[in-house]
mmCIF file of C-alpha atoms in Angstrom:
data_model
loop_
_atom_site.group_PDB
_atom_site.id
_atom_site.type_symbol
_atom_site.label_atom_id
_atom_site.label_comp_id
_atom_site.label_asym_id
_atom_site.label_seq_id
_atom_site.Cartn_x
_atom_site.Cartn_y
_atom_site.Cartn_z
ATOM 1 C CA UNK A 1244 -16.739 103.334 -62.801
ATOM 2 C CA UNK A 1245 -20.491 104.228 -62.147
ATOM 3 C CA UNK A 1246 -22.773 100.515 -61.783
ATOM 4 C CA UNK A 1247 -26.025 100.401 -62.492
ATOM 5 C CA UNK A 1248 -28.806 101.196 -60.385
ATOM 6 C CA UNK A 1249 -30.583 97.773 -59.066
ATOM 7 C CA UNK A 1250 -33.984 97.028 -59.258
ATOM 8 C CA UNK A 1251 -34.539 98.037 -55.704
ATOM 9 C CA UNK A 1252 -32.662 101.272 -55.631
ATOM 10 C CA UNK A 1253 -34.096 103.948 -53.551
ATOM 11 C CA UNK A 1254 -35.625 107.400 -55.419
ATOM 12 C CA UNK A 1255 -37.369 110.141 -53.904
ATOM 13 C CA UNK A 1256 -39.762 112.074 -55.086
ATOM 14 C CA UNK A 1257 -37.755 115.089 -56.487
ATOM 15 C CA UNK A 1258 -36.204 113.122 -58.942
ATOM 16 C CA UNK A 1259 -32.967 112.677 -56.667
ATOM 17 C CA UNK A 1260 -31.473 108.969 -56.514
ATOM 18 C CA UNK A 1261 -30.230 107.718 -53.055
ATOM 19 C CA UNK A 1262 -26.912 107.129 -52.225
ATOM 20 C CA UNK A 1263 -27.798 103.373 -50.595
ATOM 21 C CA UNK A 1264 -29.361 100.484 -52.062
ATOM 22 C CA UNK A 1265 -31.772 99.279 -49.157
ATOM 23 C CA UNK A 1266 -33.014 101.145 -46.255
ATOM 24 C CA UNK A 1267 -31.298 97.914 -44.353
ATOM 25 C CA UNK A 1268 -27.954 99.138 -46.130
ATOM 26 C CA UNK A 1269 -28.423 102.639 -44.759
ATOM 27 C CA UNK A 1270 -29.318 101.463 -41.709
ATOM 28 C CA UNK A 1271 -26.008 99.483 -41.414
ATOM 29 C CA UNK A 1272 -24.006 102.442 -42.581
ATOM 30 C CA UNK A 1273 -25.361 104.445 -39.832
ATOM 31 C CA UNK A 1274 -24.865 102.200 -37.244
ATOM 32 C CA UNK A 1275 -21.220 101.522 -38.029
ATOM 33 C CA UNK A 1276 -20.399 105.426 -38.122
ATOM 34 C CA UNK A 1277 -22.485 105.850 -34.965
ATOM 35 C CA UNK A 1278 -20.685 103.081 -33.029
ATOM 36 C CA UNK A 1279 -17.094 104.468 -34.190
ATOM 37 C CA UNK A 1280 -18.076 108.128 -32.578
ATOM 38 C CA UNK A 1281 -19.637 106.083 -29.757
ATOM 39 C CA UNK A 1282 -15.851 104.512 -28.826
ATOM 40 C CA UNK A 1283 -14.099 107.925 -29.853
ATOM 41 C CA UNK A 1284 -12.453 108.979 -26.547
ATOM 42 C CA UNK A 1285 -12.102 112.156 -27.642
ATOM 43 C CA UNK A 1286 -14.654 115.136 -25.934
ATOM 44 C CA UNK A 1287 -16.799 115.929 -28.556
ATOM 45 C CA UNK A 1288 -20.168 116.926 -29.947
ATOM 46 C CA UNK A 1289 -22.801 116.043 -32.355
ATOM 47 C CA UNK A 1290 -25.271 117.570 -34.099
ATOM 48 C CA UNK A 1291 -27.615 117.668 -37.241
ATOM 49 C CA UNK A 1292 -28.456 121.110 -38.933
ATOM 50 C CA UNK A 1293 -31.276 120.770 -41.648
ATOM 51 C CA UNK A 1294 -30.154 122.544 -45.018
ATOM 52 C CA UNK A 1295 -31.361 122.619 -48.512
ATOM 53 C CA UNK A 1296 -30.505 119.352 -49.785
ATOM 54 C CA UNK A 1297 -31.618 117.647 -46.418
ATOM 55 C CA UNK A 1298 -30.280 117.204 -42.812
ATOM 56 C CA UNK A 1299 -26.417 117.539 -42.191
ATOM 57 C CA UNK A 1300 -24.560 115.948 -39.566
ATOM 58 C CA UNK A 1301 -21.583 117.662 -37.823
ATOM 59 C CA UNK A 1302 -19.166 116.690 -35.167
ATOM 60 C CA UNK A 1303 -17.270 119.091 -33.115
ATOM 61 C CA UNK A 1304 -14.331 118.583 -31.003
ATOM 62 C CA UNK A 1305 -11.300 120.898 -29.587
ATOM 63 C CA UNK A 1306 -11.338 124.588 -28.941
ATOM 64 C CA UNK A 1307 -9.577 127.813 -30.056
ATOM 65 C CA UNK A 1308 -10.178 131.505 -31.943
ATOM 66 C CA UNK A 1309 -10.065 129.285 -35.129
ATOM 67 C CA UNK A 1310 -12.341 127.186 -36.296
ATOM 68 C CA UNK A 1311 -11.519 124.591 -38.852
ATOM 69 C CA UNK A 1312 -14.386 123.077 -40.971
ATOM 70 C CA UNK A 1313 -13.517 119.784 -42.636
ATOM 71 C CA UNK A 1314 -14.835 118.539 -45.433
ATOM 72 C CA UNK A 1315 -14.179 114.304 -46.448
ATOM 73 C CA UNK A 1316 -13.585 113.067 -49.650
ATOM 74 C CA UNK A 1317 -15.890 110.234 -51.566
ATOM 75 C CA UNK A 1318 -16.818 107.686 -49.912
ATOM 76 C CA UNK A 1319 -15.097 109.168 -46.256
ATOM 77 C CA UNK A 1320 -16.832 111.282 -43.526
ATOM 78 C CA UNK A 1321 -16.283 112.264 -39.834
ATOM 79 C CA UNK A 1322 -16.303 108.980 -38.445
ATOM 80 C CA UNK A 1323 -13.644 107.710 -40.822
ATOM 81 C CA UNK A 1324 -11.486 110.447 -40.139
ATOM 82 C CA UNK A 1325 -11.258 110.615 -35.928
ATOM 83 C CA UNK A 1326 -7.829 110.358 -35.923
ATOM 84 C CA UNK A 1327 -7.072 113.589 -38.531
ATOM 85 C CA UNK A 1328 -10.084 115.475 -36.506
ATOM 86 C CA UNK A 1329 -8.186 114.286 -33.240
ATOM 87 C CA UNK A 1330 -4.897 115.965 -34.331
ATOM 88 C CA UNK A 1331 -6.609 119.258 -35.292
ATOM 89 C CA UNK A 1332 -8.710 119.399 -32.556
ATOM 90 C CA UNK A 1333 -5.557 119.763 -30.013
ATOM 91 C CA UNK A 1334 -4.818 123.047 -31.619
ATOM 92 C CA UNK A 1335 -8.426 124.174 -33.253
ATOM 93 C CA UNK A 1336 -12.238 124.042 -32.797
ATOM 94 C CA UNK A 1337 -12.786 121.247 -35.254
ATOM 95 C CA UNK A 1338 -16.391 120.912 -36.999
ATOM 96 C CA UNK A 1339 -16.261 117.499 -39.362
ATOM 97 C CA UNK A 1340 -19.346 117.355 -41.707
ATOM 98 C CA UNK A 1341 -20.520 114.550 -43.732
ATOM 99 C CA UNK A 1342 -21.497 115.855 -47.132
ATOM 100 C CA UNK A 1343 -24.588 114.982 -48.595
ATOM 101 C CA UNK A 1344 -24.839 112.222 -50.938
ATOM 102 C CA UNK A 1345 -21.967 110.291 -49.586
ATOM 103 C CA UNK A 1346 -22.368 107.211 -47.007
ATOM 104 C CA UNK A 1347 -22.329 108.614 -42.928
ATOM 105 C CA UNK A 1348 -24.881 110.564 -41.110
ATOM 106 C CA UNK A 1349 -25.835 113.522 -43.633
ATOM 107 C CA UNK A 1350 -28.642 112.967 -46.297
ATOM 108 C CA UNK A 1351 -27.974 110.394 -48.736
ATOM 109 C CA UNK A 1352 -29.242 111.960 -51.812
ATOM 110 C CA UNK A 1353 -28.056 114.789 -54.151
ATOM 111 C CA UNK A 1354 -29.237 115.701 -57.647
ATOM 112 C CA UNK A 1355 -26.362 114.732 -59.660
ATOM 113 C CA UNK A 1356 -26.978 117.355 -62.730
ATOM 114 C CA UNK A 1357 -27.778 120.040 -60.128
ATOM 115 C CA UNK A 1358 -25.031 118.787 -57.390
ATOM 116 C CA UNK A 1359 -22.658 121.775 -58.343
ATOM 117 C CA UNK A 1360 -25.171 124.156 -57.472
ATOM 118 C CA UNK A 1361 -26.368 122.155 -54.552
ATOM 119 C CA UNK A 1362 -23.484 121.597 -52.548
ATOM 120 C CA UNK A 1363 -22.480 125.410 -53.472
ATOM 121 C CA UNK A 1364 -25.961 126.528 -51.193
ATOM 122 C CA UNK A 1365 -25.223 123.748 -48.839
ATOM 123 C CA UNK A 1366 -21.384 124.660 -47.935
ATOM 124 C CA UNK A 1367 -22.665 128.511 -47.339
ATOM 125 C CA UNK A 1368 -25.442 127.207 -45.396
ATOM 126 C CA UNK A 1369 -23.081 125.081 -43.088
ATOM 127 C CA UNK A 1370 -20.535 127.807 -42.642
ATOM 128 C CA UNK A 1371 -24.102 129.919 -41.797
ATOM 129 C CA UNK A 1372 -24.933 127.915 -38.875
ATOM 130 C CA UNK A 1373 -21.034 127.805 -37.587
ATOM 131 C CA UNK A 1374 -20.971 131.515 -36.970
ATOM 132 C CA UNK A 1375 -17.226 131.167 -36.931
ATOM 133 C CA UNK A 1376 -15.309 134.235 -35.928
ATOM 134 C CA UNK A 1377 -12.236 132.927 -38.211
ATOM 135 C CA UNK A 1378 -12.825 129.851 -40.588
ATOM 136 C CA UNK A 1379 -10.276 127.715 -42.224
ATOM 137 C CA UNK A 1380 -11.488 125.604 -44.782
ATOM 138 C CA UNK A 1381 -10.074 122.166 -45.212
ATOM 139 C CA UNK A 1382 -11.192 119.928 -47.734
ATOM 140 C CA UNK A 1383 -9.669 116.514 -48.769
ATOM 141 C CA UNK A 1384 -10.491 115.282 -52.560
ATOM 142 C CA UNK A 1385 -14.321 115.985 -53.320
ATOM 143 C CA UNK A 1386 -14.302 117.739 -49.893
ATOM 144 C CA UNK A 1387 -11.556 120.123 -51.339
ATOM 145 C CA UNK A 1388 -13.729 120.818 -54.495
ATOM 146 C CA UNK A 1389 -16.795 121.469 -52.365
ATOM 147 C CA UNK A 1390 -14.597 123.756 -50.161
ATOM 148 C CA UNK A 1391 -13.862 126.112 -53.589
ATOM 149 C CA UNK A 1392 -17.353 126.457 -54.045
ATOM 150 C CA UNK A 1393 -18.111 128.544 -50.804
ATOM 151 C CA UNK A 1394 -17.698 132.095 -50.592
ATOM 152 C CA UNK A 1395 -13.704 133.045 -50.118
ATOM 153 C CA UNK A 1396 -15.098 136.639 -48.440
ATOM 154 C CA UNK A 1397 -16.661 134.234 -45.727
ATOM 155 C CA UNK A 1398 -13.345 132.258 -45.120
ATOM 156 C CA UNK A 1399 -10.138 132.927 -43.584
ATOM 157 C CA UNK A 1400 -8.086 130.817 -45.307
ATOM 158 C CA UNK A 1401 -8.544 127.164 -47.002
ATOM 159 C CA UNK A 1402 -6.323 123.764 -47.265
ATOM 160 C CA UNK A 1403 -6.945 121.584 -50.351
ATOM 161 C CA UNK A 1404 -5.663 117.905 -49.902
ATOM 162 C CA UNK A 1405 -5.484 115.770 -52.557
ATOM 163 C CA UNK A 1406 -7.922 118.363 -54.493
ATOM 164 C CA UNK A 1407 -10.560 117.207 -57.117
ATOM 165 C CA UNK A 1408 -12.007 119.975 -58.546
ATOM 166 C CA UNK A 1409 -8.791 121.175 -60.527
ATOM 167 C CA UNK A 1410 -8.318 118.594 -63.438
ATOM 168 C CA UNK A 1411 -9.823 115.598 -64.332
ATOM 169 C CA UNK A 1412 -9.083 112.798 -62.128
ATOM 170 C CA UNK A 1413 -7.083 109.619 -64.108
ATOM 171 C CA UNK A 1414 -7.918 106.223 -63.295
ATOM 172 C CA UNK A 1415 -4.998 103.766 -64.095
ATOM 173 C CA UNK A 1416 -5.226 99.988 -64.978
ATOM 174 C CA UNK A 1417 -4.172 98.744 -61.730
ATOM 175 C CA UNK A 1418 -6.826 101.060 -59.831
ATOM 176 C CA UNK A 1419 -9.667 100.347 -62.238
ATOM 177 C CA UNK A 1420 -9.145 96.511 -61.870
ATOM 178 C CA UNK A 1421 -9.363 96.630 -57.765
ATOM 179 C CA UNK A 1422 -12.336 99.172 -57.904
ATOM 180 C CA UNK A 1423 -14.370 96.763 -60.055
ATOM 181 C CA UNK A 1424 -13.246 93.753 -58.124
ATOM 182 C CA UNK A 1425 -14.217 95.972 -54.609
ATOM 183 C CA UNK A 1426 -17.511 96.882 -56.189
ATOM 184 C CA UNK A 1427 -18.365 93.030 -58.218
ATOM 185 C CA UNK A 1428 -17.389 91.017 -55.055
ATOM 186 C CA UNK A 1429 -17.093 93.706 -51.624
ATOM 187 C CA UNK A 1430 -15.136 91.416 -48.909
ATOM 188 C CA UNK A 1431 -12.463 92.390 -46.630
ATOM 189 C CA UNK A 1432 -9.596 90.962 -49.190
ATOM 190 C CA UNK A 1433 -10.849 93.355 -52.008
ATOM 191 C CA UNK A 1434 -11.609 96.588 -49.954
ATOM 192 C CA UNK A 1435 -8.170 95.761 -48.220
ATOM 193 C CA UNK A 1436 -6.713 95.311 -52.164
ATOM 194 C CA UNK A 1437 -8.937 98.736 -53.216
ATOM 195 C CA UNK A 1438 -7.155 101.195 -50.286
ATOM 196 C CA UNK A 1439 -3.599 99.656 -51.137
ATOM 197 C CA UNK A 1440 -4.075 100.799 -54.426
ATOM 198 C CA UNK A 1441 -4.868 104.351 -53.409
ATOM 199 C CA UNK A 1442 -2.178 104.650 -50.837
ATOM 200 C CA UNK A 1443 1.457 104.920 -51.481
ATOM 201 C CA UNK A 1444 3.737 101.755 -51.373
ATOM 202 C CA UNK A 1445 4.168 100.014 -48.154
ATOM 203 C CA UNK A 1446 1.120 101.599 -46.819
ATOM 204 C CA UNK A 1447 -0.796 98.800 -44.718
ATOM 205 C CA UNK A 1448 -4.962 99.413 -44.728
ATOM 206 C CA UNK A 1449 -6.364 100.215 -41.181
ATOM 207 C CA UNK A 1450 -8.455 97.318 -40.423
ATOM 208 C CA UNK A 1451 -11.353 99.933 -39.763
ATOM 209 C CA UNK A 1452 -11.711 101.450 -43.227
ATOM 210 C CA UNK A 1453 -11.125 98.072 -44.619
ATOM 211 C CA UNK A 1454 -14.363 97.003 -42.890
ATOM 212 C CA UNK A 1455 -15.786 100.317 -43.367
ATOM 213 C CA UNK A 1456 -15.138 100.157 -47.334
ATOM 214 C CA UNK A 1457 -16.721 96.404 -47.441
ATOM 215 C CA UNK A 1458 -20.047 98.415 -46.284
ATOM 216 C CA UNK A 1459 -19.869 100.649 -48.803
ATOM 217 C CA UNK A 1460 -19.132 98.319 -51.495
ATOM 218 C CA UNK A 1461 -22.443 96.341 -50.340
ATOM 219 C CA UNK A 1462 -24.808 98.939 -49.443
ATOM 220 C CA UNK A 1463 -24.010 101.916 -51.127
ATOM 221 C CA UNK A 1464 -23.590 103.271 -55.279
ATOM 222 C CA UNK A 1465 -20.565 104.614 -56.155
ATOM 223 C CA UNK A 1466 -20.523 108.478 -57.414
ATOM 224 C CA UNK A 1467 -18.829 110.082 -60.439
ATOM 225 C CA UNK A 1468 -15.517 112.245 -59.390
ATOM 226 C CA UNK A 1469 -16.311 116.237 -60.097
ATOM 227 C CA UNK A 1470 -15.396 117.662 -62.995
ATOM 228 C CA UNK A 1471 -12.821 120.761 -62.619
ATOM 229 C CA UNK A 1472 -14.933 123.926 -61.553
ATOM 230 C CA UNK A 1473 -14.805 126.818 -64.097
ATOM 231 C CA UNK A 1474 -12.451 129.278 -64.159
ATOM 232 C CA UNK A 1475 -14.542 132.006 -62.889
ATOM 233 C CA UNK A 1476 -15.330 130.112 -59.264
ATOM 234 C CA UNK A 1477 -11.711 129.487 -58.931
ATOM 235 C CA UNK A 1478 -10.418 133.205 -59.207
ATOM 236 C CA UNK A 1479 -12.121 134.396 -56.518
ATOM 237 C CA UNK A 1480 -9.853 132.872 -54.292
ATOM 238 C CA UNK A 1481 -6.770 134.702 -55.191
ATOM 239 C CA UNK A 1482 -6.891 137.267 -52.122
ATOM 240 C CA UNK A 1483 -7.364 134.284 -49.867
ATOM 241 C CA UNK A 1484 -4.448 132.809 -47.996
ATOM 242 C CA UNK A 1485 -4.498 129.022 -49.757
ATOM 243 C CA UNK A 1486 -2.734 125.898 -49.531
ATOM 244 C CA UNK A 1487 -2.491 122.978 -51.546
ATOM 245 C CA UNK A 1488 -0.995 119.521 -50.631
ATOM 246 C CA UNK A 1489 -0.933 116.194 -52.622
ATOM 247 C CA UNK A 1490 0.785 112.855 -52.026
ATOM 248 C CA UNK A 1491 3.219 112.186 -54.179
ATOM 249 C CA UNK A 1492 1.695 108.645 -55.218
ATOM 250 C CA UNK A 1493 -1.317 109.704 -55.555
ATOM 251 C CA UNK A 1494 -3.461 107.564 -58.043
ATOM 252 C CA UNK A 1495 -6.008 109.689 -59.565
ATOM 253 C CA UNK A 1496 -3.923 112.984 -59.590
ATOM 254 C CA UNK A 1497 -0.314 112.741 -60.567
ATOM 255 C CA UNK A 1498 1.525 115.163 -58.932
ATOM 256 C CA UNK A 1499 3.118 116.804 -62.246
ATOM 257 C CA UNK A 1500 -0.432 117.564 -63.862
ATOM 258 C CA UNK A 1501 -1.731 118.254 -60.369
ATOM 259 C CA UNK A 1502 0.967 120.856 -59.919
ATOM 260 C CA UNK A 1503 0.500 122.340 -62.823
ATOM 261 C CA UNK A 1504 -3.427 122.960 -62.322
ATOM 262 C CA UNK A 1505 -2.707 124.316 -58.836
ATOM 263 C CA UNK A 1506 -0.221 127.110 -60.235
ATOM 264 C CA UNK A 1507 -2.520 128.060 -63.178
ATOM 265 C CA UNK A 1508 -5.908 127.991 -61.587
ATOM 266 C CA UNK A 1509 -4.988 128.948 -58.142
ATOM 267 C CA UNK A 1510 -1.558 130.865 -58.479
ATOM 268 C CA UNK A 1511 0.020 129.023 -55.632
ATOM 269 C CA UNK A 1512 2.782 125.740 -55.639
ATOM 270 C CA UNK A 1513 1.743 122.702 -54.854
ATOM 271 C CA UNK A 1514 2.817 120.618 -51.632
ATOM 272 C CA UNK A 1515 4.140 117.328 -52.134
ATOM 273 C CA UNK A 1516 3.859 115.167 -49.297
ATOM 274 C CA UNK A 1517 6.740 112.349 -49.801
ATOM 275 C CA UNK A 1518 5.300 108.564 -49.070
ATOM 276 C CA UNK A 1519 1.597 109.750 -49.389
ATOM 277 C CA UNK A 1520 -1.160 108.480 -51.684
ATOM 278 C CA UNK A 1521 -4.462 109.886 -52.355
ATOM 279 C CA UNK A 1522 -5.619 109.322 -48.958
ATOM 280 C CA UNK A 1523 -2.978 111.680 -47.341
ATOM 281 C CA UNK A 1524 -5.483 112.467 -44.063
ATOM 282 C CA UNK A 1525 -5.031 109.128 -43.228
ATOM 283 C CA UNK A 1526 -1.345 108.284 -44.235
ATOM 284 C CA UNK A 1527 0.378 111.480 -43.187
ATOM 285 C CA UNK A 1528 -2.342 113.578 -40.850
ATOM 286 C CA UNK A 1529 0.311 115.165 -38.705
ATOM 287 C CA UNK A 1530 1.918 116.604 -41.897
ATOM 288 C CA UNK A 1531 -1.201 118.010 -42.748
ATOM 289 C CA UNK A 1532 -2.264 119.533 -39.414
ATOM 290 C CA UNK A 1533 1.211 121.195 -39.307
ATOM 291 C CA UNK A 1534 0.463 122.819 -42.507
ATOM 292 C CA UNK A 1535 -3.435 123.702 -41.139
ATOM 293 C CA UNK A 1536 -1.767 125.228 -37.844
ATOM 294 C CA UNK A 1537 0.477 127.235 -40.188
ATOM 295 C CA UNK A 1538 -2.306 128.779 -42.435
ATOM 296 C CA UNK A 1539 -4.389 129.067 -39.525
ATOM 297 C CA UNK A 1540 -1.738 130.999 -37.610
ATOM 298 C CA UNK A 1541 -2.436 133.948 -40.163
ATOM 299 C CA UNK A 1542 -5.675 134.288 -39.947
ATOM 300 C CA UNK A 1543 -5.285 135.881 -36.514
#
């Protein structure tokens, strides 16, 4: 599903291709995110840290003895996850990080052939910057794969939501069709259709996410899903409290196959969330906050 780069694609001197098609597109995406954060009524702080892949934008909210670091999935970021972050902030100190190479307020480029090594170093740098006494890593989709690249010795627990990195994602005909239309003819209609294909039946796309995904299709370049992580990387988590959850109607990670991968590769059972698709933090945020609170309680 990776579209060819247009002639005006932005490139960096180090060979990394930018996530944005034009500077105007970068500005439009940043403005949308900043406006969402400006309008967010929850008390919070915004900051940037300098990492090996450029600046990383962080949003902090809430308080507590446990710090929850949330890593969103592909095409999502802190500004698209405010409802989920607000729920977490009721019990914890929450930090939401915009992933490098994804649309948002962090650096917009990442070397594709070296992305695993770059992500591994990046997540270490973010964790170091937090100076947290007890840290729970929470990752959704791509964010879960990046979370699994962290050093388990620096993490009190990890929660993986609709996790990439354990098996290859599968794209069925309906999702593929809606994605191609979304990329080829970006509009609120095609964005809503694509979001519906990623959600459980009956779940209506939020207006703000429909608007956001239209911006993403118009101004950014889609990224290839991450390959499964090597077994030696996953085996490091055997002594760390860990939870894996997924929507029963996940269109990319069929629960029967994902459950087998979670059991064989992480030695835990997958918790299946009824009435959810691949966007569980959007569809069932309260169910996730409960699971995170339960695991966080084991770390204190």
